[in-house]
Amino acid sequence: MNGLRLENLSFLGRGPYTFAVEPGQVLGLHGASGAGKSLLLRAVADLEPHEGLLWLGQTACNEISGPDWRRQVAYLPAESLWWHERVGQHFKAPPETSWLQQLGFAGEVMDWEVNRLSTGEKQRLAILRLLQNRPKALLLDEPTASLDQGSISKVENFILGYLKENSAPAIWVSHDSLQLARVAARRFEILTGGELRELT
């Protein structure tokens, strides 16, 4: 089983942070803008210089390359980047039909031009793109921030289903405390000074 573990993780003058996320569990993270939530996700994704240890199961981050780590510990930024003209060019293979349907799409979305996508469509498709490598852990930065309530429910159910099916841990950043109450087994707040406090 692949839990995610941080041991004395420090970066950019923040930390050290030590906590674990169990397989299939969501750890919810919120705090004021600028408190360092996104930076924490980026450090765990090995995208920011850091000290301390990161573990996925028995695999240490410093034992494998950054790209190999991120294939297993996948990071979803708050704003997705798109660099090809059509949606399908961003995928190695078309997503499973059931995955598309769960997020409100049909197969022809792979032929759409990216410039016709709404912000919410980009966000949902970015989640599908993130999961195409079947990562073993997820780092989610405001995955539903641009969605209407109906789409929020679809995305929450889809992600929670993936985590359960794959026994994958996740750190889920959200400004919506009600959302974190729905999806997270544990919740933490990053205070303005960088202190991490668990909420009960």
PDB file of C-alpha atoms in Angstrom:
ATOM      1  CA  MET A   1       0.000   0.000   0.000  1.00  0.00           C
ATOM      2  CA  ASN A   2       1.312   3.436  -0.970  1.00  0.00           C
ATOM      3  CA  GLY A   3       0.848   6.093   1.659  1.00  0.00           C
ATOM      4  CA  LEU A   4       2.427   9.529   1.237  1.00  0.00           C
ATOM      5  CA  ARG A   5       4.769  10.659   4.000  1.00  0.00           C
ATOM      6  CA  LEU A   6       6.556  13.947   4.678  1.00  0.00           C
ATOM      7  CA  GLU A   7       9.392  14.031   7.190  1.00  0.00           C
ATOM      8  CA  ASN A   8      10.746  17.464   8.183  1.00  0.00           C
ATOM      9  CA  LEU A   9       9.969  18.900   4.763  1.00  0.00           C
ATOM     10  CA  SER A  10      11.275  22.485   4.477  1.00  0.00           C
ATOM     11  CA  PHE A  11      11.248  24.829   1.473  1.00  0.00           C
ATOM     12  CA  LEU A  12      11.625  28.550   0.848  1.00  0.00           C
ATOM     13  CA  GLY A  13      11.865  29.322   4.564  1.00  0.00           C
ATOM     14  CA  ARG A  14       8.732  27.322   5.430  1.00  0.00           C
ATOM     15  CA  GLY A  15       8.379  24.197   7.530  1.00  0.00           C
ATOM     16  CA  PRO A  16       9.496  21.785   8.676  1.00  0.00           C
ATOM     17  CA  TYR A  17       6.333  19.794   8.007  1.00  0.00           C
ATOM     18  CA  THR A  18       5.847  16.194   9.076  1.00  0.00           C
ATOM     19  CA  PHE A  19       2.643  14.282   8.375  1.00  0.00           C
ATOM     20  CA  ALA A  20       1.360  11.224   6.526  1.00  0.00           C
ATOM     21  CA  VAL A  21      -1.589  10.603   4.209  1.00  0.00           C
ATOM     22  CA  GLU A  22      -2.857   7.042   4.282  1.00  0.00           C
ATOM     23  CA  PRO A  23      -3.716   5.048   1.122  1.00  0.00           C
ATOM     24  CA  GLY A  24      -7.126   6.105  -0.189  1.00  0.00           C
ATOM     25  CA  GLN A  25      -7.286   9.056   2.210  1.00  0.00           C
ATOM     26  CA  VAL A  26      -7.727  12.753   1.411  1.00  0.00           C
ATOM     27  CA  LEU A  27      -5.883  15.310   3.497  1.00  0.00           C
ATOM     28  CA  GLY A  28      -7.618  18.668   3.039  1.00  0.00           C
ATOM     29  CA  LEU A  29      -5.569  21.849   3.129  1.00  0.00           C
ATOM     30  CA  HIS A  30      -6.777  25.407   3.334  1.00  0.00           C
ATOM     31  CA  GLY A  31      -5.564  28.800   4.445  1.00  0.00           C
ATOM     32  CA  ALA A  32      -5.375  32.414   3.357  1.00  0.00           C
ATOM     33  CA  SER A  33      -4.049  33.357  -0.058  1.00  0.00           C
ATOM     34  CA  GLY A  34      -0.269  33.516   0.066  1.00  0.00           C
ATOM     35  CA  ALA A  35       0.007  31.216   3.086  1.00  0.00           C
ATOM     36  CA  GLY A  36       1.928  28.639   1.043  1.00  0.00           C
ATOM     37  CA  LYS A  37      -0.616  25.960   0.103  1.00  0.00           C
ATOM     38  CA  SER A  38       0.418  25.765  -3.549  1.00  0.00           C
ATOM     39  CA  LEU A  39       4.101  25.941  -2.612  1.00  0.00           C
ATOM     40  CA  LEU A  40       3.633  22.948  -0.323  1.00  0.00           C
ATOM     41  CA  LEU A  41       2.095  20.937  -3.153  1.00  0.00           C
ATOM     42  CA  ARG A  42       4.905  21.969  -5.488  1.00  0.00           C
ATOM     43  CA  ALA A  43       7.519  20.938  -2.933  1.00  0.00           C
ATOM     44  CA  VAL A  44       5.864  17.542  -2.478  1.00  0.00           C
ATOM     45  CA  ALA A  45       5.835  17.220  -6.287  1.00  0.00           C
ATOM     46  CA  ASP A  46       9.610  17.925  -6.278  1.00  0.00           C
ATOM     47  CA  LEU A  47       9.058  21.126  -8.268  1.00  0.00           C
ATOM     48  CA  GLU A  48      10.539  23.405  -5.577  1.00  0.00           C
ATOM     49  CA  PRO A  49      13.950  23.004  -3.880  1.00  0.00           C
ATOM     50  CA  HIS A  50      13.366  21.376  -0.504  1.00  0.00           C
ATOM     51  CA  GLU A  51      15.017  19.676   2.421  1.00  0.00           C
ATOM     52  CA  GLY A  52      13.733  16.714   4.380  1.00  0.00           C
ATOM     53  CA  LEU A  53      12.299  13.450   3.133  1.00  0.00           C
ATOM     54  CA  LEU A  54       9.338  12.506   0.953  1.00  0.00           C
ATOM     55  CA  TRP A  55       8.116   8.929   0.703  1.00  0.00           C
ATOM     56  CA  LEU A  56       5.504   7.165  -1.402  1.00  0.00           C
ATOM     57  CA  GLY A  57       5.191   3.782   0.232  1.00  0.00           C
ATOM     58  CA  GLN A  58       8.757   2.487   0.349  1.00  0.00           C
ATOM     59  CA  THR A  59       9.993   4.774  -2.465  1.00  0.00           C
ATOM     60  CA  ALA A  60      11.914   7.891  -1.444  1.00  0.00           C
ATOM     61  CA  CYS A  61      11.682  10.963  -3.660  1.00  0.00           C
ATOM     62  CA  ASN A  62      15.462  11.387  -3.690  1.00  0.00           C
ATOM     63  CA  GLU A  63      15.978   7.848  -5.002  1.00  0.00           C
ATOM     64  CA  ILE A  64      14.315   8.473  -8.381  1.00  0.00           C
ATOM     65  CA  SER A  65      14.255  11.258 -10.970  1.00  0.00           C
ATOM     66  CA  GLY A  66      11.850  14.179 -10.707  1.00  0.00           C
ATOM     67  CA  PRO A  67       9.797  13.109 -13.752  1.00  0.00           C
ATOM     68  CA  ASP A  68       9.535   9.542 -12.416  1.00  0.00           C
ATOM     69  CA  TRP A  69       8.399  10.872  -9.029  1.00  0.00           C
ATOM     70  CA  ARG A  70       5.756  13.079 -10.663  1.00  0.00           C
ATOM     71  CA  ARG A  71       4.408  10.210 -12.742  1.00  0.00           C
ATOM     72  CA  GLN A  72       3.582   8.516  -9.431  1.00  0.00           C
ATOM     73  CA  VAL A  73       2.833  11.613  -7.317  1.00  0.00           C
ATOM     74  CA  ALA A  74       0.829  13.687  -9.789  1.00  0.00           C
ATOM     75  CA  TYR A  75       0.372  17.440  -9.343  1.00  0.00           C
ATOM     76  CA  LEU A  76      -2.679  19.306 -10.657  1.00  0.00           C
ATOM     77  CA  PRO A  77      -1.987  23.071 -10.707  1.00  0.00           C
ATOM     78  CA  ALA A  78      -4.759  25.574 -10.133  1.00  0.00           C
ATOM     79  CA  GLU A  79      -4.531  26.664 -13.791  1.00  0.00           C
ATOM     80  CA  SER A  80      -3.857  24.014 -16.402  1.00  0.00           C
ATOM     81  CA  LEU A  81      -1.551  24.586 -19.368  1.00  0.00           C
ATOM     82  CA  TRP A  82      -2.449  23.563 -22.925  1.00  0.00           C
ATOM     83  CA  TRP A  83       0.177  23.649 -25.652  1.00  0.00           C
ATOM     84  CA  HIS A  84      -1.336  21.772 -28.632  1.00  0.00           C
ATOM     85  CA  GLU A  85      -4.205  22.855 -30.869  1.00  0.00           C
ATOM     86  CA  ARG A  86      -6.558  19.949 -30.085  1.00  0.00           C
ATOM     87  CA  VAL A  87      -7.544  18.270 -26.839  1.00  0.00           C
ATOM     88  CA  GLY A  88      -6.619  14.738 -27.931  1.00  0.00           C
ATOM     89  CA  GLN A  89      -3.034  15.772 -28.669  1.00  0.00           C
ATOM     90  CA  HIS A  90      -2.523  16.128 -24.909  1.00  0.00           C
ATOM     91  CA  PHE A  91      -3.396  12.470 -24.272  1.00  0.00           C
ATOM     92  CA  LYS A  92      -1.371   9.344 -25.001  1.00  0.00           C
ATOM     93  CA  ALA A  93      -4.632   7.526 -25.679  1.00  0.00           C
ATOM     94  CA  PRO A  94      -8.295   8.529 -25.398  1.00  0.00           C
ATOM     95  CA  PRO A  95      -9.566   8.322 -21.799  1.00  0.00           C
ATOM     96  CA  GLU A  96     -11.924   5.530 -20.846  1.00  0.00           C
ATOM     97  CA  THR A  97     -15.471   6.224 -21.997  1.00  0.00           C
ATOM     98  CA  SER A  98     -16.742   5.852 -18.424  1.00  0.00           C
ATOM     99  CA  TRP A  99     -14.261   8.460 -17.215  1.00  0.00           C
ATOM    100  CA  LEU A 100     -15.378  10.922 -19.884  1.00  0.00           C
ATOM    101  CA  GLN A 101     -19.036  10.325 -19.034  1.00  0.00           C
ATOM    102  CA  GLN A 102     -18.477  10.775 -15.309  1.00  0.00           C
ATOM    103  CA  LEU A 103     -17.061  14.232 -16.004  1.00  0.00           C
ATOM    104  CA  GLY A 104     -19.762  15.182 -18.482  1.00  0.00           C
ATOM    105  CA  PHE A 105     -18.013  14.571 -21.813  1.00  0.00           C
ATOM    106  CA  ALA A 106     -18.490  12.404 -24.890  1.00  0.00           C
ATOM    107  CA  GLY A 107     -15.677  10.879 -26.927  1.00  0.00           C
ATOM    108  CA  GLU A 108     -15.714  13.642 -29.553  1.00  0.00           C
ATOM    109  CA  VAL A 109     -14.203  16.044 -27.000  1.00  0.00           C
ATOM    110  CA  MET A 110     -10.815  14.637 -28.029  1.00  0.00           C
ATOM    111  CA  ASP A 111     -11.298  16.310 -31.440  1.00  0.00           C
ATOM    112  CA  TRP A 112     -12.203  19.713 -30.000  1.00  0.00           C
ATOM    113  CA  GLU A 113      -9.902  22.673 -30.411  1.00  0.00           C
ATOM    114  CA  VAL A 114      -8.512  23.843 -27.084  1.00  0.00           C
ATOM    115  CA  ASN A 115      -9.474  27.469 -27.769  1.00  0.00           C
ATOM    116  CA  ARG A 116     -13.168  26.537 -27.735  1.00  0.00           C
ATOM    117  CA  LEU A 117     -13.000  25.120 -24.202  1.00  0.00           C
ATOM    118  CA  SER A 118     -14.441  26.992 -21.256  1.00  0.00           C
ATOM    119  CA  THR A 119     -12.352  27.370 -18.112  1.00  0.00           C
ATOM    120  CA  GLY A 120     -14.427  24.675 -16.409  1.00  0.00           C
ATOM    121  CA  GLU A 121     -14.037  22.269 -19.335  1.00  0.00           C
ATOM    122  CA  LYS A 122     -10.279  22.784 -19.263  1.00  0.00           C
ATOM    123  CA  GLN A 123     -10.251  22.064 -15.552  1.00  0.00           C
ATOM    124  CA  ARG A 124     -12.188  18.801 -15.909  1.00  0.00           C
ATOM    125  CA  LEU A 125     -10.089  17.676 -18.867  1.00  0.00           C
ATOM    126  CA  ALA A 126      -6.898  18.525 -16.975  1.00  0.00           C
ATOM    127  CA  ILE A 127      -7.978  16.040 -14.298  1.00  0.00           C
ATOM    128  CA  LEU A 128      -8.421  13.337 -16.960  1.00  0.00           C
ATOM    129  CA  ARG A 129      -5.016  14.216 -18.402  1.00  0.00           C
ATOM    130  CA  LEU A 130      -3.451  13.990 -14.941  1.00  0.00           C
ATOM    131  CA  LEU A 131      -4.838  10.496 -14.383  1.00  0.00           C
ATOM    132  CA  GLN A 132      -3.820   8.986 -17.733  1.00  0.00           C
ATOM    133  CA  ASN A 133      -0.599   7.619 -16.168  1.00  0.00           C
ATOM    134  CA  ARG A 134      -2.580   6.081 -13.284  1.00  0.00           C
ATOM    135  CA  PRO A 135      -0.628   7.950 -10.577  1.00  0.00           C
ATOM    136  CA  LYS A 136      -0.353   6.448  -7.107  1.00  0.00           C
ATOM    137  CA  ALA A 137      -0.907   9.760  -5.257  1.00  0.00           C
ATOM    138  CA  LEU A 138      -2.582  13.063  -6.153  1.00  0.00           C
ATOM    139  CA  LEU A 139      -1.714  16.672  -5.284  1.00  0.00           C
ATOM    140  CA  LEU A 140      -4.766  18.757  -6.157  1.00  0.00           C
ATOM    141  CA  ASP A 141      -4.654  22.567  -6.147  1.00  0.00           C
ATOM    142  CA  GLU A 142      -8.223  23.907  -6.202  1.00  0.00           C
ATOM    143  CA  PRO A 143      -9.465  21.223  -8.642  1.00  0.00           C
ATOM    144  CA  THR A 144     -13.041  22.589  -8.716  1.00  0.00           C
ATOM    145  CA  ALA A 145     -12.468  26.336  -8.337  1.00  0.00           C
ATOM    146  CA  SER A 146     -13.939  27.248 -11.757  1.00  0.00           C
ATOM    147  CA  LEU A 147     -16.854  24.819 -11.780  1.00  0.00           C
ATOM    148  CA  ASP A 148     -20.587  25.178 -11.186  1.00  0.00           C
ATOM    149  CA  GLN A 149     -22.179  23.156  -8.400  1.00  0.00           C
ATOM    150  CA  GLY A 150     -23.269  20.293 -10.636  1.00  0.00           C
ATOM    151  CA  SER A 151     -19.784  19.876 -12.066  1.00  0.00           C
ATOM    152  CA  ILE A 152     -18.235  20.174  -8.604  1.00  0.00           C
ATOM    153  CA  SER A 153     -20.219  17.147  -7.450  1.00  0.00           C
ATOM    154  CA  LYS A 154     -19.185  15.167 -10.529  1.00  0.00           C
ATOM    155  CA  VAL A 155     -15.495  15.974 -10.004  1.00  0.00           C
ATOM    156  CA  GLU A 156     -15.586  15.228  -6.278  1.00  0.00           C
ATOM    157  CA  ASN A 157     -17.231  11.849  -6.871  1.00  0.00           C
ATOM    158  CA  PHE A 158     -14.875  11.031  -9.734  1.00  0.00           C
ATOM    159  CA  ILE A 159     -11.712  11.841  -7.794  1.00  0.00           C
ATOM    160  CA  LEU A 160     -12.887  10.064  -4.648  1.00  0.00           C
ATOM    161  CA  GLY A 161     -13.756   7.022  -6.748  1.00  0.00           C
ATOM    162  CA  TYR A 162     -10.281   7.008  -8.289  1.00  0.00           C
ATOM    163  CA  LEU A 163      -8.621   7.282  -4.881  1.00  0.00           C
ATOM    164  CA  LYS A 164     -10.695   4.440  -3.468  1.00  0.00           C
ATOM    165  CA  GLU A 165     -10.217   2.173  -6.472  1.00  0.00           C
ATOM    166  CA  ASN A 166      -6.449   2.708  -6.510  1.00  0.00           C
ATOM    167  CA  SER A 167      -5.853   3.087  -2.749  1.00  0.00           C
ATOM    168  CA  ALA A 168      -4.195   6.395  -3.598  1.00  0.00           C
ATOM    169  CA  PRO A 169      -3.566   9.173  -1.051  1.00  0.00           C
ATOM    170  CA  ALA A 170      -4.294  12.798  -1.948  1.00  0.00           C
ATOM    171  CA  ILE A 171      -3.592  16.289  -0.657  1.00  0.00           C
ATOM    172  CA  TRP A 172      -6.512  18.488  -1.723  1.00  0.00           C
ATOM    173  CA  VAL A 173      -6.195  22.286  -1.497  1.00  0.00           C
ATOM    174  CA  SER A 174      -9.447  24.242  -1.381  1.00  0.00           C
ATOM    175  CA  HIS A 175     -10.743  27.571  -0.088  1.00  0.00           C
ATOM    176  CA  ASP A 176     -14.131  25.884   0.387  1.00  0.00           C
ATOM    177  CA  SER A 177     -14.257  24.516   3.928  1.00  0.00           C
ATOM    178  CA  LEU A 178     -17.562  22.766   3.187  1.00  0.00           C
ATOM    179  CA  GLN A 179     -15.938  20.904   0.316  1.00  0.00           C
ATOM    180  CA  LEU A 180     -13.065  19.764   2.504  1.00  0.00           C
ATOM    181  CA  ALA A 181     -15.571  18.592   5.101  1.00  0.00           C
ATOM    182  CA  ARG A 182     -17.142  16.407   2.370  1.00  0.00           C
ATOM    183  CA  VAL A 183     -14.012  14.934   0.830  1.00  0.00           C
ATOM    184  CA  ALA A 184     -11.263  14.928   3.475  1.00  0.00           C
ATOM    185  CA  ALA A 185     -10.658  12.518   6.337  1.00  0.00           C
ATOM    186  CA  ARG A 186      -8.250  15.020   7.906  1.00  0.00           C
ATOM    187  CA  ARG A 187      -8.002  18.782   7.474  1.00  0.00           C
ATOM    188  CA  PHE A 188      -5.097  21.139   8.012  1.00  0.00           C
ATOM    189  CA  GLU A 189      -4.829  24.918   7.892  1.00  0.00           C
ATOM    190  CA  ILE A 190      -1.679  26.750   6.873  1.00  0.00           C
ATOM    191  CA  LEU A 191      -1.473  29.953   8.872  1.00  0.00           C
ATOM    192  CA  THR A 192      -0.045  33.144   7.398  1.00  0.00           C
ATOM    193  CA  GLY A 193       3.325  32.539   9.059  1.00  0.00           C
ATOM    194  CA  GLY A 194       3.554  29.071   7.531  1.00  0.00           C
ATOM    195  CA  GLU A 195       2.538  27.097  10.624  1.00  0.00           C
ATOM    196  CA  LEU A 196       0.507  23.983   9.890  1.00  0.00           C
ATOM    197  CA  ARG A 197      -2.409  23.296  12.242  1.00  0.00           C
ATOM    198  CA  GLU A 198      -4.663  20.248  12.163  1.00  0.00           C
ATOM    199  CA  LEU A 199      -8.367  20.989  12.482  1.00  0.00           C
ATOM    200  CA  THR A 200     -10.679  18.825  14.525  1.00  0.00           C
TER     201      THR A 200
END
